[in-house]
Amino acid sequence: MCCFEMDIWEANRMATVFTPHPCTVDGPYRCSGVSCGDGDKGERYMGVCDKDGCDFNAYRFGAQSHYGLGSNYDIDTNKNITVVTQFITDDNTDEGDLSEIRRFYIQDGKVLWHANSTVPGVHGNSITDKFCSAQKRVFQDPDDHKAKGGLKRMGEALDRGMVLALSIWDDGATNMRWLDSTFPPHDSPQRLGVQRGPCDGSTSNPQFVRSHHAAATVKYMNIRHGEIGSTTPDAKARRL
């Protein structure tokens, strides 16, 4: 089954990313053959959905002190975090096409906007089609996000309605290296976009995680949605 995916909050205590994954079809799609985009068959970018997505991970984009464990980070994962995601349309109405996805956090009463990219040639602190195409070009990745319709298609899926899924999980395919380590794992960390976080990946495999952290938990609280400014008193804060 192939479907649109809007990763609002993929995170652990060392790294975080948010990522839209648009598709060329409408709604859930029972794929078969090439339309599934099987990476093992060399067909990853031939399927109906953008499996890579357009990710924004502050660490990957140069802001290595933005999010992490301890008071030396802008956002300290030792503490509770309010995560705010704003979906902006091209005409600032509910009927417009999705054109931007913004992120800020609230911690200890302070509004903390997502860090700006410091990668040469990739600018901004929010996801736009321009940002997505720039990162694909600089990181030398296929621009499947654009090929699958970009933010406009993602916005259409959100208009139709999507299922909210909350989970705690591990990853037997890549050991979560795409989130907090080097990925692809055999590429040089010096290549732009490969370093996703501070972890070396040696303890990220499911066997280690399940044997050493079987009691791991996560709490999602006070989930809200609504017009911008209605879910938190600080949601109208302006970016600098």
PDB file of C-alpha atoms in Angstrom:
ATOM      1  CA  MET A   1       0.000   0.000   0.000  1.00  0.00           C
ATOM      2  CA  CYS A   2       1.374   3.438  -0.986  1.00  0.00           C
ATOM      3  CA  CYS A   3       0.136   6.688   0.539  1.00  0.00           C
ATOM      4  CA  PHE A   4       1.037  10.289   1.292  1.00  0.00           C
ATOM      5  CA  GLU A   5       3.058  10.789   4.468  1.00  0.00           C
ATOM      6  CA  MET A   6       3.614  13.971   6.458  1.00  0.00           C
ATOM      7  CA  ASP A   7       6.277  13.306   9.063  1.00  0.00           C
ATOM      8  CA  ILE A   8       5.532  16.105  11.504  1.00  0.00           C
ATOM      9  CA  TRP A   9       7.846  14.893  14.247  1.00  0.00           C
ATOM     10  CA  GLU A  10      10.465  12.174  13.838  1.00  0.00           C
ATOM     11  CA  ALA A  11      12.914  12.492  16.675  1.00  0.00           C
ATOM     12  CA  ASN A  12      14.969  11.074  19.492  1.00  0.00           C
ATOM     13  CA  ARG A  13      16.943  13.010  22.076  1.00  0.00           C
ATOM     14  CA  MET A  14      19.819  13.711  19.671  1.00  0.00           C
ATOM     15  CA  ALA A  15      18.179  14.723  16.392  1.00  0.00           C
ATOM     16  CA  THR A  16      14.838  15.588  14.812  1.00  0.00           C
ATOM     17  CA  VAL A  17      13.422  16.007  11.316  1.00  0.00           C
ATOM     18  CA  PHE A  18      10.116  16.908   9.656  1.00  0.00           C
ATOM     19  CA  THR A  19       9.395  15.729   6.128  1.00  0.00           C
ATOM     20  CA  PRO A  20       6.585  15.828   3.546  1.00  0.00           C
ATOM     21  CA  HIS A  21       6.299  12.826   1.182  1.00  0.00           C
ATOM     22  CA  PRO A  22       3.931  13.624  -1.732  1.00  0.00           C
ATOM     23  CA  CYS A  23       2.522  11.109  -4.215  1.00  0.00           C
ATOM     24  CA  THR A  24       1.171  11.296  -7.752  1.00  0.00           C
ATOM     25  CA  VAL A  25      -1.993   9.364  -6.857  1.00  0.00           C
ATOM     26  CA  ASP A  26      -4.943  10.474  -4.736  1.00  0.00           C
ATOM     27  CA  GLY A  27      -5.279   8.801  -1.367  1.00  0.00           C
ATOM     28  CA  PRO A  28      -4.152   5.271  -0.404  1.00  0.00           C
ATOM     29  CA  TYR A  29      -3.100   3.251  -3.428  1.00  0.00           C
ATOM     30  CA  ARG A  30      -2.682  -0.517  -3.717  1.00  0.00           C
ATOM     31  CA  CYS A  31       0.522  -0.613  -5.720  1.00  0.00           C
ATOM     32  CA  SER A  32       2.037  -3.487  -7.654  1.00  0.00           C
ATOM     33  CA  GLY A  33       5.276  -3.925  -9.532  1.00  0.00           C
ATOM     34  CA  VAL A  34       7.190  -0.784 -10.435  1.00  0.00           C
ATOM     35  CA  SER A  35       4.547   1.539  -8.945  1.00  0.00           C
ATOM     36  CA  CYS A  36       5.626   0.379  -5.454  1.00  0.00           C
ATOM     37  CA  GLY A  37       9.088   1.881  -5.929  1.00  0.00           C
ATOM     38  CA  ASP A  38      11.066  -1.086  -4.595  1.00  0.00           C
ATOM     39  CA  GLY A  39      14.551   0.166  -3.785  1.00  0.00           C
ATOM     40  CA  ASP A  40      16.018  -3.358  -3.758  1.00  0.00           C
ATOM     41  CA  LYS A  41      15.057  -3.645  -7.430  1.00  0.00           C
ATOM     42  CA  GLY A  42      16.486  -0.247  -8.348  1.00  0.00           C
ATOM     43  CA  GLU A  43      12.989   1.202  -8.708  1.00  0.00           C
ATOM     44  CA  ARG A  44      12.902   3.564  -5.714  1.00  0.00           C
ATOM     45  CA  TYR A  45      12.216   6.658  -7.812  1.00  0.00           C
ATOM     46  CA  MET A  46       9.863   4.907 -10.235  1.00  0.00           C
ATOM     47  CA  GLY A  47       7.042   4.467  -7.722  1.00  0.00           C
ATOM     48  CA  VAL A  48       4.023   6.674  -7.157  1.00  0.00           C
ATOM     49  CA  CYS A  49       5.313   8.243  -3.902  1.00  0.00           C
ATOM     50  CA  ASP A  50       8.362  10.251  -2.901  1.00  0.00           C
ATOM     51  CA  LYS A  51      10.131   7.926  -0.475  1.00  0.00           C
ATOM     52  CA  ASP A  52      12.990  10.321   0.288  1.00  0.00           C
ATOM     53  CA  GLY A  53      10.736  13.290   0.965  1.00  0.00           C
ATOM     54  CA  CYS A  54      11.952  16.817   1.544  1.00  0.00           C
ATOM     55  CA  ASP A  55      13.459  16.653   5.009  1.00  0.00           C
ATOM     56  CA  PHE A  56      14.553  19.443   7.308  1.00  0.00           C
ATOM     57  CA  ASN A  57      16.950  18.284  10.002  1.00  0.00           C
ATOM     58  CA  ALA A  58      18.724  21.201  11.677  1.00  0.00           C
ATOM     59  CA  TYR A  59      21.891  19.170  12.264  1.00  0.00           C
ATOM     60  CA  ARG A  60      22.070  18.095   8.619  1.00  0.00           C
ATOM     61  CA  PHE A  61      21.750  21.721   7.549  1.00  0.00           C
ATOM     62  CA  GLY A  62      24.589  22.995   9.727  1.00  0.00           C
ATOM     63  CA  ALA A  63      22.881  23.978  13.001  1.00  0.00           C
ATOM     64  CA  GLN A  64      24.539  21.353  15.179  1.00  0.00           C
ATOM     65  CA  SER A  65      23.816  23.145  18.455  1.00  0.00           C
ATOM     66  CA  HIS A  66      20.116  23.711  17.767  1.00  0.00           C
ATOM     67  CA  TYR A  67      18.621  20.508  19.202  1.00  0.00           C
ATOM     68  CA  GLY A  68      20.063  17.936  21.570  1.00  0.00           C
ATOM     69  CA  LEU A  69      20.624  16.616  25.067  1.00  0.00           C
ATOM     70  CA  GLY A  70      21.708  19.302  27.506  1.00  0.00           C
ATOM     71  CA  SER A  71      21.618  22.996  28.273  1.00  0.00           C
ATOM     72  CA  ASN A  72      24.242  23.803  25.631  1.00  0.00           C
ATOM     73  CA  TYR A  73      21.597  23.310  22.925  1.00  0.00           C
ATOM     74  CA  ASP A  74      18.951  25.843  21.900  1.00  0.00           C
ATOM     75  CA  ILE A  75      16.352  23.116  22.502  1.00  0.00           C
ATOM     76  CA  ASP A  76      17.198  20.822  25.408  1.00  0.00           C
ATOM     77  CA  THR A  77      15.672  17.353  25.064  1.00  0.00           C
ATOM     78  CA  ASN A  78      15.972  16.832  28.811  1.00  0.00           C
ATOM     79  CA  LYS A  79      12.943  19.105  29.106  1.00  0.00           C
ATOM     80  CA  ASN A  80       9.394  19.129  27.787  1.00  0.00           C
ATOM     81  CA  ILE A  81       9.026  20.610  24.310  1.00  0.00           C
ATOM     82  CA  THR A  82       5.991  22.093  22.601  1.00  0.00           C
ATOM     83  CA  VAL A  83       6.284  21.412  18.870  1.00  0.00           C
ATOM     84  CA  VAL A  84       4.351  23.771  16.588  1.00  0.00           C
ATOM     85  CA  THR A  85       3.998  23.146  12.855  1.00  0.00           C
ATOM     86  CA  GLN A  86       2.329  25.697  10.579  1.00  0.00           C
ATOM     87  CA  PHE A  87       1.025  24.950   7.084  1.00  0.00           C
ATOM     88  CA  ILE A  88       1.023  28.133   4.985  1.00  0.00           C
ATOM     89  CA  THR A  89      -0.798  28.503   1.658  1.00  0.00           C
ATOM     90  CA  ASP A  90       0.105  30.683  -1.287  1.00  0.00           C
ATOM     91  CA  ASP A  91      -2.825  33.047  -0.659  1.00  0.00           C
ATOM     92  CA  ASN A  92      -3.019  32.694   3.154  1.00  0.00           C
ATOM     93  CA  THR A  93      -6.463  31.089   2.987  1.00  0.00           C
ATOM     94  CA  ASP A  94      -7.652  27.545   3.637  1.00  0.00           C
ATOM     95  CA  GLU A  95      -8.413  27.208  -0.068  1.00  0.00           C
ATOM     96  CA  GLY A  96      -4.918  28.059  -1.335  1.00  0.00           C
ATOM     97  CA  ASP A  97      -2.156  25.676  -2.347  1.00  0.00           C
ATOM     98  CA  LEU A  98       0.303  24.614   0.351  1.00  0.00           C
ATOM     99  CA  SER A  99       3.474  26.645  -0.188  1.00  0.00           C
ATOM    100  CA  GLU A 100       5.401  26.499   3.093  1.00  0.00           C
ATOM    101  CA  ILE A 101       5.736  24.381   6.247  1.00  0.00           C
ATOM    102  CA  ARG A 102       7.085  26.276   9.255  1.00  0.00           C
ATOM    103  CA  ARG A 103       8.311  24.929  12.574  1.00  0.00           C
ATOM    104  CA  PHE A 104       8.943  26.485  15.942  1.00  0.00           C
ATOM    105  CA  TYR A 105       9.222  25.199  19.480  1.00  0.00           C
ATOM    106  CA  ILE A 106       8.241  26.525  22.877  1.00  0.00           C
ATOM    107  CA  GLN A 107      10.396  25.620  25.860  1.00  0.00           C
ATOM    108  CA  ASP A 108      10.585  27.302  29.250  1.00  0.00           C
ATOM    109  CA  GLY A 109       8.145  29.904  27.943  1.00  0.00           C
ATOM    110  CA  LYS A 110      10.405  30.906  25.045  1.00  0.00           C
ATOM    111  CA  VAL A 111       9.548  30.702  21.346  1.00  0.00           C
ATOM    112  CA  LEU A 112      12.403  29.085  19.424  1.00  0.00           C
ATOM    113  CA  TRP A 113      12.109  29.112  15.645  1.00  0.00           C
ATOM    114  CA  HIS A 114      13.682  26.306  13.672  1.00  0.00           C
ATOM    115  CA  ALA A 115      17.291  27.040  12.836  1.00  0.00           C
ATOM    116  CA  ASN A 116      18.259  28.520   9.494  1.00  0.00           C
ATOM    117  CA  SER A 117      20.211  26.384   7.058  1.00  0.00           C
ATOM    118  CA  THR A 118      23.893  27.321   6.816  1.00  0.00           C
ATOM    119  CA  VAL A 119      24.563  24.966   3.887  1.00  0.00           C
ATOM    120  CA  PRO A 120      25.852  27.009   0.926  1.00  0.00           C
ATOM    121  CA  GLY A 121      23.144  27.290  -1.697  1.00  0.00           C
ATOM    122  CA  VAL A 122      20.329  26.184   0.638  1.00  0.00           C
ATOM    123  CA  HIS A 123      18.652  29.027   2.516  1.00  0.00           C
ATOM    124  CA  GLY A 124      15.799  29.440   4.968  1.00  0.00           C
ATOM    125  CA  ASN A 125      14.339  27.887   8.110  1.00  0.00           C
ATOM    126  CA  SER A 126      11.162  26.416   6.636  1.00  0.00           C
ATOM    127  CA  ILE A 127      10.205  23.929   3.935  1.00  0.00           C
ATOM    128  CA  THR A 128       9.250  25.390   0.552  1.00  0.00           C
ATOM    129  CA  ASP A 129       9.508  23.943  -2.941  1.00  0.00           C
ATOM    130  CA  LYS A 130      12.469  26.240  -3.554  1.00  0.00           C
ATOM    131  CA  PHE A 131      14.190  24.985  -0.404  1.00  0.00           C
ATOM    132  CA  CYS A 132      13.508  21.373  -1.400  1.00  0.00           C
ATOM    133  CA  SER A 133      14.923  21.700  -4.916  1.00  0.00           C
ATOM    134  CA  ALA A 134      17.965  23.562  -3.572  1.00  0.00           C
ATOM    135  CA  GLN A 135      18.798  20.848  -1.056  1.00  0.00           C
ATOM    136  CA  LYS A 136      18.387  18.095  -3.646  1.00  0.00           C
ATOM    137  CA  ARG A 137      20.734  19.922  -5.978  1.00  0.00           C
ATOM    138  CA  VAL A 138      23.397  20.655  -3.348  1.00  0.00           C
ATOM    139  CA  PHE A 139      23.234  17.187  -1.756  1.00  0.00           C
ATOM    140  CA  GLN A 140      23.223  15.563  -5.227  1.00  0.00           C
ATOM    141  CA  ASP A 141      20.007  13.660  -4.547  1.00  0.00           C
ATOM    142  CA  PRO A 142      17.188  13.006  -7.062  1.00  0.00           C
ATOM    143  CA  ASP A 143      14.490  15.672  -6.784  1.00  0.00           C
ATOM    144  CA  ASP A 144      11.670  13.173  -6.437  1.00  0.00           C
ATOM    145  CA  HIS A 145       9.783  15.651  -4.253  1.00  0.00           C
ATOM    146  CA  LYS A 146       9.334  17.941  -7.251  1.00  0.00           C
ATOM    147  CA  ALA A 147       8.652  15.009  -9.578  1.00  0.00           C
ATOM    148  CA  LYS A 148       5.823  13.821  -7.339  1.00  0.00           C
ATOM    149  CA  GLY A 149       4.135  17.238  -7.205  1.00  0.00           C
ATOM    150  CA  GLY A 150       5.845  18.961  -4.283  1.00  0.00           C
ATOM    151  CA  LEU A 151       4.008  20.831  -1.552  1.00  0.00           C
ATOM    152  CA  LYS A 152       0.897  21.407  -3.658  1.00  0.00           C
ATOM    153  CA  ARG A 153       0.233  17.670  -3.762  1.00  0.00           C
ATOM    154  CA  MET A 154       1.027  17.342  -0.065  1.00  0.00           C
ATOM    155  CA  GLY A 155      -1.480  20.084   0.699  1.00  0.00           C
ATOM    156  CA  GLU A 156      -4.168  18.371  -1.358  1.00  0.00           C
ATOM    157  CA  ALA A 157      -3.707  15.226   0.729  1.00  0.00           C
ATOM    158  CA  LEU A 158      -4.005  17.227   3.948  1.00  0.00           C
ATOM    159  CA  ASP A 159      -7.226  18.771   2.614  1.00  0.00           C
ATOM    160  CA  ARG A 160      -8.661  15.305   1.987  1.00  0.00           C
ATOM    161  CA  GLY A 161      -7.747  14.258   5.525  1.00  0.00           C
ATOM    162  CA  MET A 162      -4.944  12.081   6.860  1.00  0.00           C
ATOM    163  CA  VAL A 163      -4.631   9.654   9.780  1.00  0.00           C
ATOM    164  CA  LEU A 164      -2.561  10.760  12.775  1.00  0.00           C
ATOM    165  CA  ALA A 165      -0.216   7.944  13.823  1.00  0.00           C
ATOM    166  CA  LEU A 166       1.881   8.105  17.012  1.00  0.00           C
ATOM    167  CA  SER A 167       4.547   5.520  17.736  1.00  0.00           C
ATOM    168  CA  ILE A 168       7.906   4.585  19.194  1.00  0.00           C
ATOM    169  CA  TRP A 169       9.904   2.458  16.779  1.00  0.00           C
ATOM    170  CA  ASP A 170      13.237   1.152  15.550  1.00  0.00           C
ATOM    171  CA  ASP A 171      14.503   0.504  12.053  1.00  0.00           C
ATOM    172  CA  GLY A 172      15.923  -2.792  10.847  1.00  0.00           C
ATOM    173  CA  ALA A 173      16.592  -1.515   7.327  1.00  0.00           C
ATOM    174  CA  THR A 174      18.897   1.431   8.050  1.00  0.00           C
ATOM    175  CA  ASN A 175      19.252   1.436  11.870  1.00  0.00           C
ATOM    176  CA  MET A 176      17.804   4.971  11.997  1.00  0.00           C
ATOM    177  CA  ARG A 177      21.031   6.384  10.580  1.00  0.00           C
ATOM    178  CA  TRP A 178      18.969   8.676   8.320  1.00  0.00           C
ATOM    179  CA  LEU A 179      17.870  10.486  11.506  1.00  0.00           C
ATOM    180  CA  ASP A 180      20.930  10.905  13.733  1.00  0.00           C
ATOM    181  CA  SER A 181      24.065   9.460  12.123  1.00  0.00           C
ATOM    182  CA  THR A 182      25.791   9.290   8.732  1.00  0.00           C
ATOM    183  CA  PHE A 183      23.576   8.245   5.827  1.00  0.00           C
ATOM    184  CA  PRO A 184      24.167   6.687   3.386  1.00  0.00           C
ATOM    185  CA  PRO A 185      26.476   4.870   5.825  1.00  0.00           C
ATOM    186  CA  HIS A 186      29.278   4.206   3.339  1.00  0.00           C
ATOM    187  CA  ASP A 187      29.480   7.798   2.069  1.00  0.00           C
ATOM    188  CA  SER A 188      32.099  10.173   3.416  1.00  0.00           C
ATOM    189  CA  PRO A 189      30.834  12.318   6.330  1.00  0.00           C
ATOM    190  CA  GLN A 190      32.518  15.227   4.538  1.00  0.00           C
ATOM    191  CA  ARG A 191      30.004  15.055   1.710  1.00  0.00           C
ATOM    192  CA  LEU A 192      27.278  17.647   2.187  1.00  0.00           C
ATOM    193  CA  GLY A 193      24.064  16.162   3.563  1.00  0.00           C
ATOM    194  CA  VAL A 194      25.509  12.859   4.769  1.00  0.00           C
ATOM    195  CA  GLN A 195      25.940  13.851   8.421  1.00  0.00           C
ATOM    196  CA  ARG A 196      22.447  13.781   9.946  1.00  0.00           C
ATOM    197  CA  GLY A 197      23.371  13.815  13.652  1.00  0.00           C
ATOM    198  CA  PRO A 198      26.097  13.179  16.249  1.00  0.00           C
ATOM    199  CA  CYS A 199      25.612   9.406  16.648  1.00  0.00           C
ATOM    200  CA  ASP A 200      28.008   6.841  15.179  1.00  0.00           C
ATOM    201  CA  GLY A 201      25.280   4.261  14.520  1.00  0.00           C
ATOM    202  CA  SER A 202      26.945   1.472  16.500  1.00  0.00           C
ATOM    203  CA  THR A 203      24.079   1.214  18.995  1.00  0.00           C
ATOM    204  CA  SER A 204      21.165   1.987  16.686  1.00  0.00           C
ATOM    205  CA  ASN A 205      20.310  -1.495  15.459  1.00  0.00           C
ATOM    206  CA  PRO A 206      17.044  -3.029  16.739  1.00  0.00           C
ATOM    207  CA  GLN A 207      18.803  -5.830  18.607  1.00  0.00           C
ATOM    208  CA  PHE A 208      20.813  -3.403  20.730  1.00  0.00           C
ATOM    209  CA  VAL A 209      17.948  -0.982  21.222  1.00  0.00           C
ATOM    210  CA  ARG A 210      15.509  -3.681  22.335  1.00  0.00           C
ATOM    211  CA  SER A 211      17.977  -5.389  24.682  1.00  0.00           C
ATOM    212  CA  HIS A 212      19.286  -2.205  26.309  1.00  0.00           C
ATOM    213  CA  HIS A 213      16.233   0.089  26.167  1.00  0.00           C
ATOM    214  CA  ALA A 214      13.251  -2.242  26.430  1.00  0.00           C
ATOM    215  CA  ALA A 215      11.543   0.139  28.857  1.00  0.00           C
ATOM    216  CA  ALA A 216      11.876   3.219  26.625  1.00  0.00           C
ATOM    217  CA  THR A 217       8.782   5.423  26.564  1.00  0.00           C
ATOM    218  CA  VAL A 218       7.538   8.611  24.967  1.00  0.00           C
ATOM    219  CA  LYS A 219       4.685  10.940  25.942  1.00  0.00           C
ATOM    220  CA  TYR A 220       2.608  12.956  23.479  1.00  0.00           C
ATOM    221  CA  MET A 221       0.389  15.451  25.263  1.00  0.00           C
ATOM    222  CA  ASN A 222      -2.020  18.294  24.503  1.00  0.00           C
ATOM    223  CA  ILE A 223      -2.265  17.596  20.777  1.00  0.00           C
ATOM    224  CA  ARG A 224      -4.143  20.395  19.039  1.00  0.00           C
ATOM    225  CA  HIS A 225      -4.950  21.549  15.537  1.00  0.00           C
ATOM    226  CA  GLY A 226      -6.651  24.632  14.187  1.00  0.00           C
ATOM    227  CA  GLU A 227      -6.137  27.985  12.545  1.00  0.00           C
ATOM    228  CA  ILE A 228      -2.734  29.581  13.018  1.00  0.00           C
ATOM    229  CA  GLY A 229      -2.701  31.347  16.368  1.00  0.00           C
ATOM    230  CA  SER A 230      -5.503  29.266  17.862  1.00  0.00           C
ATOM    231  CA  THR A 231      -3.557  26.335  19.316  1.00  0.00           C
ATOM    232  CA  THR A 232      -0.954  28.207  21.346  1.00  0.00           C
ATOM    233  CA  PRO A 233      -0.746  31.828  22.464  1.00  0.00           C
ATOM    234  CA  ASP A 234       2.701  32.131  20.916  1.00  0.00           C
ATOM    235  CA  ALA A 235       1.799  30.765  17.482  1.00  0.00           C
ATOM    236  CA  LYS A 236       1.576  34.238  15.921  1.00  0.00           C
ATOM    237  CA  ALA A 237       5.137  35.101  16.862  1.00  0.00           C
ATOM    238  CA  ARG A 238       7.129  36.563  13.983  1.00  0.00           C
ATOM    239  CA  ARG A 239      10.402  35.149  12.767  1.00  0.00           C
ATOM    240  CA  LEU A 240      13.476  37.352  12.830  1.00  0.00           C
TER     241      LEU A 240
END
